[in-house]
PDB file of C-alpha atoms in Angstrom:
ATOM      1  CA  MET A 125      81.949  27.877 -20.917  1.00 83.00           C
ATOM      2  CA  ASP A 126      84.881  26.883 -23.102  1.00 85.00           C
ATOM      3  CA  LEU A 127      85.986  30.528 -23.239  1.00 87.00           C
ATOM      4  CA  VAL A 128      85.722  30.865 -19.449  1.00 91.00           C
ATOM      5  CA  LEU A 129      87.752  27.704 -18.913  1.00 93.00           C
ATOM      6  CA  HIS A 130      90.397  28.840 -21.421  1.00 92.00           C
ATOM      7  CA  LEU A 131      90.836  32.192 -19.678  1.00 91.00           C
ATOM      8  CA  ALA A 132      90.860  30.564 -16.243  1.00 94.00           C
ATOM      9  CA  ASP A 133      93.533  28.095 -17.381  1.00 92.00           C
ATOM     10  CA  GLU A 134      95.614  30.833 -18.942  1.00 91.00           C
ATOM     11  CA  TYR A 135      95.679  33.146 -15.944  1.00 91.00           C
ATOM     12  CA  VAL A 136      95.021  30.995 -12.861  1.00 94.00           C
ATOM     13  CA  LEU A 137      94.441  27.274 -13.223  1.00 93.00           C
ATOM     14  CA  ASP A 138      97.622  26.274 -15.092  1.00 91.00           C
ATOM     15  CA  ASN A 139      99.677  27.403 -12.114  1.00 91.00           C
ATOM     16  CA  LEU A 140      97.316  25.793  -9.610  1.00 92.00           C
ATOM     17  CA  TRP A 141      97.302  22.461 -11.422  1.00 89.00           C
ATOM     18  CA  ALA A 142     101.081  22.590 -11.758  1.00 87.00           C
ATOM     19  CA  LYS A 143     101.257  22.757  -7.967  1.00 85.00           C
ATOM     20  CA  ALA A 144      98.424  20.302  -7.305  1.00 87.00           C
ATOM     21  CA  VAL A 145      99.544  17.584  -9.745  1.00 85.00           C
ATOM     22  CA  PRO A 146     103.139  18.505 -10.693  1.00 83.00           C
ATOM     23  CA  LEU A 147     104.824  16.715 -13.530  1.00 78.00           C
ATOM     24  CA  SER A 148     107.874  16.242 -11.323  1.00 73.00           C
ATOM     25  CA  ALA A 149     105.957  13.777  -9.142  1.00 70.00           C
ATOM     26  CA  PHE A 150     105.845  11.304 -12.022  1.00 68.00           C
ATOM     27  CA  VAL A 151     109.446  11.564 -13.218  1.00 61.00           C
ATOM     28  CA  SER A 152     110.320   8.149 -11.833  1.00 57.00           C
ATOM     29  CA  SER A 153     107.737   6.599 -14.163  1.00 53.00           C
ATOM     30  CA  TYR A 154     109.501   8.124 -17.180  1.00 52.00           C
ATOM     31  CA  PRO A 155     113.247   7.477 -17.039  1.00 52.00           C
ATOM     32  CA  SER A 156     113.807   9.652 -20.097  1.00 51.00           C
ATOM     33  CA  LEU A 157     112.667  12.692 -18.101  1.00 50.00           C
ATOM     34  CA  ASN A 158     115.089  12.242 -15.209  1.00 50.00           C
ATOM     35  CA  SER A 159     117.724  14.410 -16.802  1.00 47.00           C
ATOM     36  CA  THR A 160     115.238  17.132 -17.659  1.00 48.00           C
ATOM     37  CA  ILE A 161     113.056  17.472 -14.572  1.00 47.00           C
ATOM     38  CA  SER A 162     114.156  16.994 -10.972  1.00 48.00           C
ATOM     39  CA  ASN A 163     112.278  14.329  -9.076  1.00 49.00           C
ATOM     40  CA  ALA A 164     109.947  15.715  -6.387  1.00 50.00           C
ATOM     41  CA  THR A 165     110.308  14.132  -2.957  1.00 51.00           C
ATOM     42  CA  SER A 166     107.687  15.969  -0.896  1.00 59.00           C
ATOM     43  CA  THR A 167     104.989  14.027   0.927  1.00 68.00           C
ATOM     44  CA  TRP A 168     102.313  15.521  -1.335  1.00 63.00           C
ATOM     45  CA  SER A 169     104.213  14.520  -4.474  1.00 64.00           C
ATOM     46  CA  GLN A 170     104.567  11.002  -3.182  1.00 64.00           C
ATOM     47  CA  LEU A 171     100.826  10.818  -2.448  1.00 69.00           C
ATOM     48  CA  ILE A 172      99.713  11.985  -5.878  1.00 69.00           C
ATOM     49  CA  THR A 173     101.898   9.488  -7.706  1.00 67.00           C
ATOM     50  CA  HIS A 174      98.961   7.107  -7.295  1.00 69.00           C
ATOM     51  CA  LEU A 175      96.676   9.376  -9.351  1.00 75.00           C
ATOM     52  CA  PRO A 176      95.886   8.376 -12.926  1.00 76.00           C
ATOM     53  CA  HIS A 177      97.265  10.622 -15.636  1.00 73.00           C
ATOM     54  CA  PRO A 178      97.554  10.640 -19.429  1.00 76.00           C
ATOM     55  CA  PRO A 179     100.810   9.722 -21.184  1.00 72.00           C
ATOM     56  CA  ILE A 180     103.287  12.531 -20.722  1.00 66.00           C
ATOM     57  CA  PRO A 181     104.894  13.784 -23.966  1.00 60.00           C
ATOM     58  CA  THR A 182     108.641  14.164 -23.694  1.00 56.00           C
ATOM     59  CA  ASP A 183     109.045  16.612 -26.555  1.00 52.00           C
ATOM     60  CA  ASP A 184     107.075  19.577 -25.148  1.00 48.00           C
ATOM     61  CA  LEU A 185     107.644  19.686 -21.407  1.00 50.00           C
ATOM     62  CA  ALA A 186     107.346  23.465 -21.147  1.00 47.00           C
ATOM     63  CA  SER A 187     103.593  23.328 -21.790  1.00 48.00           C
ATOM     64  CA  HIS A 188     103.049  20.405 -19.393  1.00 55.00           C
ATOM     65  CA  LEU A 189     104.069  21.741 -15.982  1.00 76.00           C
ATOM     66  CA  SER A 190     101.229  19.623 -14.590  1.00 82.00           C
ATOM     67  CA  ALA A 191     100.835  15.910 -15.197  1.00 83.00           C
ATOM     68  CA  TRP A 192      97.179  16.755 -15.863  1.00 87.00           C
ATOM     69  CA  PRO A 193      97.216  18.897 -19.051  1.00 88.00           C
ATOM     70  CA  ARG A 194      94.352  21.158 -20.091  1.00 88.00           C
ATOM     71  CA  SER A 195      92.868  18.475 -22.329  1.00 90.00           C
ATOM     72  CA  TYR A 196      92.663  15.852 -19.560  1.00 92.00           C
ATOM     73  CA  LEU A 197      89.003  15.068 -18.807  1.00 94.00           C
ATOM     74  CA  PRO A 198      89.210  14.780 -14.976  1.00 93.00           C
ATOM     75  CA  ARG A 199      91.007  18.140 -14.817  1.00 93.00           C
ATOM     76  CA  GLN A 200      88.367  19.760 -17.026  1.00 96.00           C
ATOM     77  CA  LEU A 201      85.507  18.353 -14.943  1.00 96.00           C
ATOM     78  CA  ILE A 202      87.023  19.507 -11.661  1.00 96.00           C
ATOM     79  CA  SER A 203      87.879  22.940 -13.091  1.00 97.00           C
ATOM     80  CA  LEU A 204      84.361  23.377 -14.516  1.00 97.00           C
ATOM     81  CA  THR A 205      82.810  22.308 -11.208  1.00 97.00           C
ATOM     82  CA  VAL A 206      84.802  24.869  -9.249  1.00 97.00           C
ATOM     83  CA  LEU A 207      84.276  27.659 -11.802  1.00 96.00           C
ATOM     84  CA  THR A 208      80.532  26.996 -12.010  1.00 96.00           C
ATOM     85  CA  LEU A 209      80.042  26.983  -8.243  1.00 96.00           C
ATOM     86  CA  ILE A 210      82.103  30.133  -7.778  1.00 96.00           C
ATOM     87  CA  GLY A 211      80.364  31.864 -10.688  1.00 94.00           C
ATOM     88  CA  ILE A 212      76.808  31.121  -9.595  1.00 94.00           C
ATOM     89  CA  HIS A 213      77.492  32.191  -6.005  1.00 96.00           C
ATOM     90  CA  VAL A 214      79.112  35.442  -7.134  1.00 95.00           C
ATOM     91  CA  LEU A 215      76.293  36.213  -9.585  1.00 94.00           C
ATOM     92  CA  TYR A 216      73.624  35.387  -7.027  1.00 95.00           C
ATOM     93  CA  PHE A 217      74.931  37.309  -4.043  1.00 96.00           C
ATOM     94  CA  LEU A 218      76.247  40.258  -6.076  1.00 95.00           C
ATOM     95  CA  PHE A 219      73.217  40.982  -8.252  1.00 95.00           C
ATOM     96  CA  ALA A 220      70.518  39.733  -5.880  1.00 95.00           C
ATOM     97  CA  GLY A 221      72.180  41.699  -3.086  1.00 95.00           C
ATOM     98  CA  LEU A 222      72.288  44.871  -5.170  1.00 95.00           C
ATOM     99  CA  SER A 223      68.695  44.411  -6.293  1.00 94.00           C
ATOM    100  CA  TYR A 224      67.561  43.736  -2.734  1.00 95.00           C
ATOM    101  CA  ALA A 225      69.410  46.790  -1.410  1.00 94.00           C
ATOM    102  CA  PHE A 226      68.535  49.339  -4.102  1.00 92.00           C
ATOM    103  CA  ILE A 227      65.486  48.140  -6.078  1.00 91.00           C
ATOM    104  CA  PHE A 228      63.351  45.871  -3.907  1.00 92.00           C
ATOM    105  CA  ASN A 229      60.654  47.722  -1.956  1.00 91.00           C
ATOM    106  CA  HIS A 230      61.240  46.618   1.644  1.00 93.00           C
ATOM    107  CA  GLU A 231      57.674  47.566   2.502  1.00 92.00           C
ATOM    108  CA  MET A 232      56.702  44.328   0.747  1.00 92.00           C
ATOM    109  CA  MET A 233      58.170  42.433   3.687  1.00 93.00           C
ATOM    110  CA  ARG A 234      55.142  43.570   5.695  1.00 92.00           C
ATOM    111  CA  HIS A 235      52.759  41.837   3.297  1.00 93.00           C
ATOM    112  CA  PRO A 236      50.514  39.283   5.096  1.00 91.00           C
ATOM    113  CA  ARG A 237      51.716  36.561   2.698  1.00 92.00           C
ATOM    114  CA  PHE A 238      55.394  37.329   3.239  1.00 93.00           C
ATOM    115  CA  LEU A 239      56.806  34.417   5.236  1.00 93.00           C
ATOM    116  CA  LYS A 240      58.632  34.658   8.535  1.00 93.00           C
ATOM    117  CA  ASN A 241      62.404  34.728   7.902  1.00 95.00           C
ATOM    118  CA  GLN A 242      61.635  34.533   4.165  1.00 96.00           C
ATOM    119  CA  VAL A 243      64.882  36.104   2.938  1.00 96.00           C
ATOM    120  CA  LYS A 244      66.908  33.634   4.988  1.00 96.00           C
ATOM    121  CA  LEU A 245      64.796  30.746   3.662  1.00 96.00           C
ATOM    122  CA  GLU A 246      65.165  31.951   0.057  1.00 96.00           C
ATOM    123  CA  ILE A 247      68.942  32.071   0.408  1.00 96.00           C
ATOM    124  CA  GLN A 248      69.072  28.666   2.099  1.00 97.00           C
ATOM    125  CA  THR A 249      66.925  27.113  -0.635  1.00 96.00           C
ATOM    126  CA  SER A 250      69.144  28.644  -3.322  1.00 96.00           C
ATOM    127  CA  LEU A 251      72.351  27.434  -1.693  1.00 96.00           C
ATOM    128  CA  TRP A 252      70.864  23.966  -1.285  1.00 95.00           C
ATOM    129  CA  GLY A 253      69.904  23.895  -4.962  1.00 95.00           C
ATOM    130  CA  PHE A 254      73.164  25.179  -6.482  1.00 95.00           C
ATOM    131  CA  PRO A 255      75.183  21.910  -6.216  1.00 95.00           C
ATOM    132  CA  GLY A 256      72.378  19.876  -7.788  1.00 95.00           C
ATOM    133  CA  MET A 257      71.887  22.350 -10.626  1.00 94.00           C
ATOM    134  CA  MET A 258      75.649  22.398 -11.173  1.00 94.00           C
ATOM    135  CA  LEU A 259      75.885  18.587 -11.413  1.00 95.00           C
ATOM    136  CA  LEU A 260      72.997  18.464 -13.884  1.00 95.00           C
ATOM    137  CA  THR A 261      74.560  21.210 -16.009  1.00 95.00           C
ATOM    138  CA  LEU A 262      78.150  19.951 -15.851  1.00 95.00           C
ATOM    139  CA  PRO A 263      77.819  17.429 -18.747  1.00 95.00           C
ATOM    140  CA  ILE A 264      76.524  20.236 -20.985  1.00 94.00           C
ATOM    141  CA  PHE A 265      79.438  22.511 -20.095  1.00 94.00           C
ATOM    142  CA  GLN A 266      81.819  19.609 -20.703  1.00 95.00           C
ATOM    143  CA  ALA A 267      80.293  19.027 -24.138  1.00 94.00           C
ATOM    144  CA  GLU A 268      80.893  22.717 -24.939  1.00 92.00           C
ATOM    145  CA  VAL A 269      84.548  22.440 -23.898  1.00 92.00           C
ATOM    146  CA  MET A 270      84.994  19.310 -26.021  1.00 92.00           C
ATOM    147  CA  GLY A 271      83.777  21.168 -29.093  1.00 90.00           C
ATOM    148  CA  TYR A 272      80.346  19.625 -29.618  1.00 91.00           C
ATOM    149  CA  SER A 273      78.473  22.938 -29.566  1.00 89.00           C
ATOM    150  CA  LYS A 274      78.073  25.367 -32.468  1.00 85.00           C
ATOM    151  CA  LEU A 275      79.768  28.253 -30.665  1.00 81.00           C
ATOM    152  CA  TYR A 276      81.891  30.249 -33.094  1.00 75.00           C
ATOM    153  CA  ASP A 277      83.648  33.572 -33.544  1.00 63.00           C
ATOM    154  CA  GLY A 278      80.976  35.548 -35.437  1.00 57.00           C
ATOM    155  CA  VAL A 279      78.530  38.042 -33.956  1.00 54.00           C
ATOM    156  CA  ASP A 280      75.005  36.935 -34.929  1.00 56.00           C
ATOM    157  CA  THR A 281      72.540  35.576 -32.346  1.00 56.00           C
ATOM    158  CA  TYR A 282      70.134  33.724 -34.684  1.00 54.00           C
ATOM    159  CA  GLY A 283      67.124  34.387 -32.504  1.00 79.00           C
ATOM    160  CA  PHE A 284      68.608  33.351 -29.147  1.00 84.00           C
ATOM    161  CA  LEU A 285      66.082  35.353 -27.130  1.00 84.00           C
ATOM    162  CA  LEU A 286      63.061  34.168 -29.139  1.00 87.00           C
ATOM    163  CA  PHE A 287      64.159  30.539 -29.051  1.00 90.00           C
ATOM    164  CA  THR A 288      64.883  30.452 -25.328  1.00 92.00           C
ATOM    165  CA  ASP A 289      61.843  32.537 -24.401  1.00 92.00           C
ATOM    166  CA  TYR A 290      59.443  30.230 -26.255  1.00 93.00           C
ATOM    167  CA  CYS A 291      61.041  27.053 -24.887  1.00 95.00           C
ATOM    168  CA  ILE A 292      61.088  28.354 -21.330  1.00 95.00           C
ATOM    169  CA  TYR A 293      57.446  29.366 -21.641  1.00 96.00           C
ATOM    170  CA  TRP A 294      56.429  25.764 -22.322  1.00 96.00           C
ATOM    171  CA  ILE A 295      58.821  24.224 -19.790  1.00 97.00           C
ATOM    172  CA  HIS A 296      57.544  26.633 -17.151  1.00 97.00           C
ATOM    173  CA  ARG A 297      53.919  25.954 -18.081  1.00 97.00           C
ATOM    174  CA  TRP A 298      54.447  22.178 -18.007  1.00 97.00           C
ATOM    175  CA  LEU A 299      56.029  22.532 -14.556  1.00 96.00           C
ATOM    176  CA  HIS A 300      52.628  23.771 -13.416  1.00 96.00           C
ATOM    177  CA  LEU A 301      50.979  20.469 -14.351  1.00 96.00           C
ATOM    178  CA  PRO A 302      49.844  18.992 -11.016  1.00 94.00           C
ATOM    179  CA  PHE A 303      52.082  15.904 -11.032  1.00 91.00           C
ATOM    180  CA  LEU A 304      55.184  18.001 -11.825  1.00 94.00           C
ATOM    181  CA  TYR A 305      54.251  21.048  -9.785  1.00 95.00           C
ATOM    182  CA  LYS A 306      53.859  19.147  -6.528  1.00 92.00           C
ATOM    183  CA  PHE A 307      57.329  17.613  -6.559  1.00 92.00           C
ATOM    184  CA  ILE A 308      59.439  20.045  -8.596  1.00 95.00           C
ATOM    185  CA  HIS A 309      58.066  23.574  -8.996  1.00 96.00           C
ATOM    186  CA  LYS A 310      56.063  24.077  -5.805  1.00 94.00           C
ATOM    187  CA  PRO A 311      59.128  24.983  -3.678  1.00 93.00           C
ATOM    188  CA  HIS A 312      59.662  28.084  -5.836  1.00 95.00           C
ATOM    189  CA  HIS A 313      56.053  29.191  -5.378  1.00 95.00           C
ATOM    190  CA  LYS A 314      56.469  29.089  -1.642  1.00 93.00           C
ATOM    191  CA  TRP A 315      57.501  32.715  -2.098  1.00 93.00           C
ATOM    192  CA  LEU A 316      54.177  34.399  -2.905  1.00 93.00           C
ATOM    193  CA  VAL A 317      55.748  37.822  -2.460  1.00 93.00           C
ATOM    194  CA  PRO A 318      59.337  37.140  -3.584  1.00 94.00           C
ATOM    195  CA  THR A 319      62.505  39.095  -2.994  1.00 95.00           C
ATOM    196  CA  PRO A 320      65.473  39.026  -5.411  1.00 95.00           C
ATOM    197  CA  PHE A 321      66.945  36.220  -3.309  1.00 96.00           C
ATOM    198  CA  ALA A 322      64.034  34.005  -4.421  1.00 96.00           C
ATOM    199  CA  SER A 323      65.335  34.105  -8.013  1.00 94.00           C
ATOM    200  CA  TYR A 324      67.342  30.896  -7.526  1.00 94.00           C
ATOM    201  CA  ALA A 325      65.284  29.386  -4.718  1.00 95.00           C
ATOM    202  CA  PHE A 326      64.369  26.364  -6.857  1.00 91.00           C
ATOM    203  CA  HIS A 327      64.370  22.628  -6.570  1.00 94.00           C
ATOM    204  CA  PRO A 328      67.639  21.707  -8.407  1.00 95.00           C
ATOM    205  CA  LEU A 329      65.756  19.865 -11.164  1.00 95.00           C
ATOM    206  CA  ASP A 330      63.440  22.848 -11.624  1.00 95.00           C
ATOM    207  CA  GLY A 331      66.350  25.251 -12.039  1.00 93.00           C
ATOM    208  CA  PHE A 332      68.083  22.906 -14.455  1.00 95.00           C
ATOM    209  CA  LEU A 333      65.007  22.293 -16.627  1.00 95.00           C
ATOM    210  CA  GLN A 334      64.396  26.018 -17.048  1.00 94.00           C
ATOM    211  CA  SER A 335      68.030  26.499 -18.097  1.00 93.00           C
ATOM    212  CA  VAL A 336      67.988  23.745 -20.724  1.00 95.00           C
ATOM    213  CA  PRO A 337      66.909  26.038 -23.631  1.00 94.00           C
ATOM    214  CA  TYR A 338      69.986  28.244 -23.118  1.00 92.00           C
ATOM    215  CA  HIS A 339      72.302  25.261 -23.323  1.00 92.00           C
ATOM    216  CA  LEU A 340      70.332  23.527 -26.071  1.00 93.00           C
ATOM    217  CA  PHE A 341      70.480  26.539 -28.390  1.00 92.00           C
ATOM    218  CA  ILE A 342      74.240  26.354 -28.964  1.00 90.00           C
ATOM    219  CA  PHE A 343      74.010  22.696 -29.960  1.00 92.00           C
ATOM    220  CA  VAL A 344      71.338  23.503 -32.547  1.00 88.00           C
ATOM    221  CA  LEU A 345      72.286  26.921 -33.931  1.00 85.00           C
ATOM    222  CA  PRO A 346      75.560  28.869 -34.114  1.00 84.00           C
ATOM    223  CA  LEU A 347      76.261  31.588 -31.571  1.00 86.00           C
ATOM    224  CA  HIS A 348      79.274  33.763 -30.881  1.00 86.00           C
ATOM    225  CA  ARG A 349      81.173  32.670 -27.771  1.00 86.00           C
ATOM    226  CA  ILE A 350      81.277  36.107 -26.185  1.00 86.00           C
ATOM    227  CA  THR A 351      77.611  36.708 -27.027  1.00 86.00           C
ATOM    228  CA  TYR A 352      76.728  33.439 -25.329  1.00 88.00           C
ATOM    229  CA  LEU A 353      78.728  34.333 -22.224  1.00 88.00           C
ATOM    230  CA  ALA A 354      77.193  37.825 -22.133  1.00 89.00           C
ATOM    231  CA  MET A 355      73.683  36.401 -22.524  1.00 87.00           C
ATOM    232  CA  PHE A 356      74.352  33.918 -19.730  1.00 87.00           C
ATOM    233  CA  VAL A 357      75.138  36.789 -17.355  1.00 90.00           C
ATOM    234  CA  ILE A 358      72.245  38.939 -18.631  1.00 91.00           C
ATOM    235  CA  VAL A 359      69.751  36.083 -18.266  1.00 90.00           C
ATOM    236  CA  ASN A 360      70.823  35.532 -14.673  1.00 91.00           C
ATOM    237  CA  CYS A 361      70.524  39.240 -13.916  1.00 93.00           C
ATOM    238  CA  TRP A 362      67.081  39.354 -15.548  1.00 93.00           C
ATOM    239  CA  THR A 363      65.941  36.378 -13.452  1.00 94.00           C
ATOM    240  CA  ILE A 364      66.938  38.294 -10.326  1.00 94.00           C
ATOM    241  CA  PHE A 365      65.372  41.531 -11.586  1.00 93.00           C
ATOM    242  CA  ILE A 366      61.892  40.077 -12.178  1.00 93.00           C
ATOM    243  CA  HIS A 367      61.708  38.720  -8.634  1.00 94.00           C
ATOM    244  CA  ASP A 368      61.598  42.080  -6.868  1.00 89.00           C
ATOM    245  CA  SER A 369      57.758  42.135  -6.431  1.00 87.00           C
ATOM    246  CA  ASP A 370      57.627  45.418  -8.334  1.00 84.00           C
ATOM    247  CA  MET A 371      54.221  46.403  -9.736  1.00 84.00           C
ATOM    248  CA  ILE A 372      55.097  49.584 -11.614  1.00 82.00           C
ATOM    249  CA  THR A 373      52.615  49.742 -14.488  1.00 85.00           C
ATOM    250  CA  GLY A 374      51.753  51.958 -17.428  1.00 81.00           C
ATOM    251  CA  HIS A 375      55.141  52.051 -19.150  1.00 82.00           C
ATOM    252  CA  ALA A 376      55.456  51.923 -22.935  1.00 84.00           C
ATOM    253  CA  LEU A 377      56.789  48.343 -23.212  1.00 87.00           C
ATOM    254  CA  GLU A 378      54.430  46.809 -20.677  1.00 89.00           C
ATOM    255  CA  LYS A 379      52.543  44.786 -23.283  1.00 90.00           C
ATOM    256  CA  VAL A 380      55.748  43.524 -24.906  1.00 93.00           C
ATOM    257  CA  ILE A 381      58.272  42.891 -22.122  1.00 93.00           C
ATOM    258  CA  ASN A 382      57.543  40.349 -19.403  1.00 93.00           C
ATOM    259  CA  GLY A 383      58.930  42.417 -16.553  1.00 92.00           C
ATOM    260  CA  PRO A 384      58.800  42.337 -12.750  1.00 92.00           C
ATOM    261  CA  ALA A 385      55.110  43.300 -12.620  1.00 94.00           C
ATOM    262  CA  HIS A 386      54.173  40.358 -14.854  1.00 95.00           C
ATOM    263  CA  HIS A 387      56.219  37.921 -12.799  1.00 95.00           C
ATOM    264  CA  THR A 388      54.811  39.298  -9.557  1.00 94.00           C
ATOM    265  CA  LEU A 389      51.357  38.359 -10.865  1.00 95.00           C
ATOM    266  CA  HIS A 390      52.682  34.901 -11.723  1.00 96.00           C
ATOM    267  CA  HIS A 391      53.754  34.320  -8.114  1.00 95.00           C
ATOM    268  CA  LEU A 392      50.441  35.615  -6.800  1.00 93.00           C
ATOM    269  CA  TYR A 393      48.087  33.873  -9.249  1.00 93.00           C
ATOM    270  CA  PHE A 394      50.235  30.900 -10.412  1.00 91.00           C
ATOM    271  CA  ASN A 395      48.662  30.242 -13.836  1.00 93.00           C
ATOM    272  CA  VAL A 396      49.533  33.456 -15.671  1.00 96.00           C
ATOM    273  CA  ASN A 397      52.616  35.052 -17.262  1.00 96.00           C
ATOM    274  CA  TYR A 398      54.925  32.048 -17.680  1.00 96.00           C
ATOM    275  CA  GLY A 399      57.250  33.859 -20.103  1.00 94.00           C
ATOM    276  CA  GLN A 400      60.811  34.909 -19.368  1.00 91.00           C
ATOM    277  CA  TYR A 401      61.432  38.085 -21.412  1.00 91.00           C
ATOM    278  CA  PHE A 402      58.440  38.761 -23.642  1.00 93.00           C
ATOM    279  CA  THR A 403      54.658  38.495 -23.431  1.00 94.00           C
ATOM    280  CA  TRP A 404      54.005  37.063 -26.897  1.00 94.00           C
ATOM    281  CA  ALA A 405      54.138  33.394 -25.856  1.00 94.00           C
ATOM    282  CA  ASP A 406      51.683  34.034 -23.010  1.00 96.00           C
ATOM    283  CA  ARG A 407      49.372  35.853 -25.409  1.00 95.00           C
ATOM    284  CA  ALA A 408      49.515  32.977 -27.881  1.00 94.00           C
ATOM    285  CA  GLY A 409      48.998  30.456 -25.080  1.00 94.00           C
ATOM    286  CA  LYS A 410      46.114  32.461 -23.537  1.00 95.00           C
ATOM    287  CA  SER A 411      47.920  32.740 -20.203  1.00 96.00           C
ATOM    288  CA  TYR A 412      48.680  36.454 -20.341  1.00 96.00           C
ATOM    289  CA  ARG A 413      47.472  38.737 -17.566  1.00 95.00           C
ATOM    290  CA  GLN A 414      47.946  42.466 -17.889  1.00 93.00           C
ATOM    291  CA  PRO A 415      49.541  44.145 -14.838  1.00 93.00           C
ATOM    292  CA  GLU A 416      47.254  46.724 -13.285  1.00 92.00           C
ATOM    293  CA  SER A 417      47.838  49.090 -10.418  1.00 89.00           C
ATOM    294  CA  SER A 418      44.791  47.619  -8.662  1.00 91.00           C
ATOM    295  CA  LEU A 419      46.627  44.281  -8.412  1.00 91.00           C
ATOM    296  CA  ASP A 420      49.646  45.730  -6.627  1.00 91.00           C
ATOM    297  CA  PRO A 421      50.331  43.630  -3.482  1.00 91.00           C
ATOM    298  CA  LEU A 422      51.475  46.833  -1.798  1.00 90.00           C
ATOM    299  CA  LEU A 423      47.769  47.768  -1.586  1.00 89.00           C
ATOM    300  CA  ASP A 424      47.273  44.902   0.866  1.00 90.00           C
ATOM    301  CA  ILE A 425      49.897  46.415   3.149  1.00 90.00           C
ATOM    302  CA  GLN A 426      48.279  49.828   2.908  1.00 88.00           C
ATOM    303  CA  ALA A 427      44.888  48.278   3.723  1.00 89.00           C
ATOM    304  CA  LEU A 428      46.381  46.683   6.845  1.00 87.00           C
ATOM    305  CA  ASP A 429      47.812  50.047   7.899  1.00 85.00           C
ATOM    306  CA  ARG A 430      44.443  51.704   7.484  1.00 85.00           C
ATOM    307  CA  ALA A 431      42.743  48.955   9.461  1.00 83.00           C
ATOM    308  CA  LYS A 432      45.217  49.441  12.321  1.00 81.00           C
ATOM    309  CA  ASN A 433      44.587  53.197  12.380  1.00 79.00           C
ATOM    310  CA  GLU A 434      40.811  52.881  12.488  1.00 70.00           C
TER     311      GLU A 434
END
């Protein structure tokens, strides 16, 4: 997130913060600046003079058009909050919308276990959960920006996928323990036949807990900044992709990759296929269930059609 914030500051936020909290509003507090910067007299400038701000250096005014410089913690927190909320909404509606329009089989909406107004409910649950997930994640993003992570400028991943996949397997499995499932994970399993819009339809704590391995990795092992950002986007896209209720079986990687068919079985049978990308953790944990064409929920719809025609 430090790279995202840097780019946002460089091209957008520096100008916005210069207008929101202009240095000129605080000139009267620094007599030595009076000859350098004209004192702002607008109503807004007068209002913001009551805001806290760090000491303003007098030797480098060109890089401090705002009284809140890039390194100021409140500015960073507000910027990260806005960027995170915008980013998750764009990712969700763009990729879930595309998946829903071009990949999701709309016949699945006729399934007897598909809820009334389910798509609307999935979206509402996601939108309700985003602010909570953002607040829980914000301290981690802030730690990245402050340099506490091991993000660097190399290109190796040091097992990012294996690390996160194994951790998520156990977090997901523990969320199915009765005392956790009832209060945290059950809302996500309301969608027995999910659409791509169900991908983020979590309780906020549920969504946060399943994201912890991604954030934890960069505080334990080094990872390239751009690789981390790319994986963040890919992981979100994959989460959307596996919620399309697809049961295509028989492909070459079926026993290796935990794809949509595997996750469809998880929503239908609850205690199988907890993994995120691969099947190896489920195999080791004896929770793996092989997708089969006979388990396709589309067969239930076809059975209903036959019953109506008889």
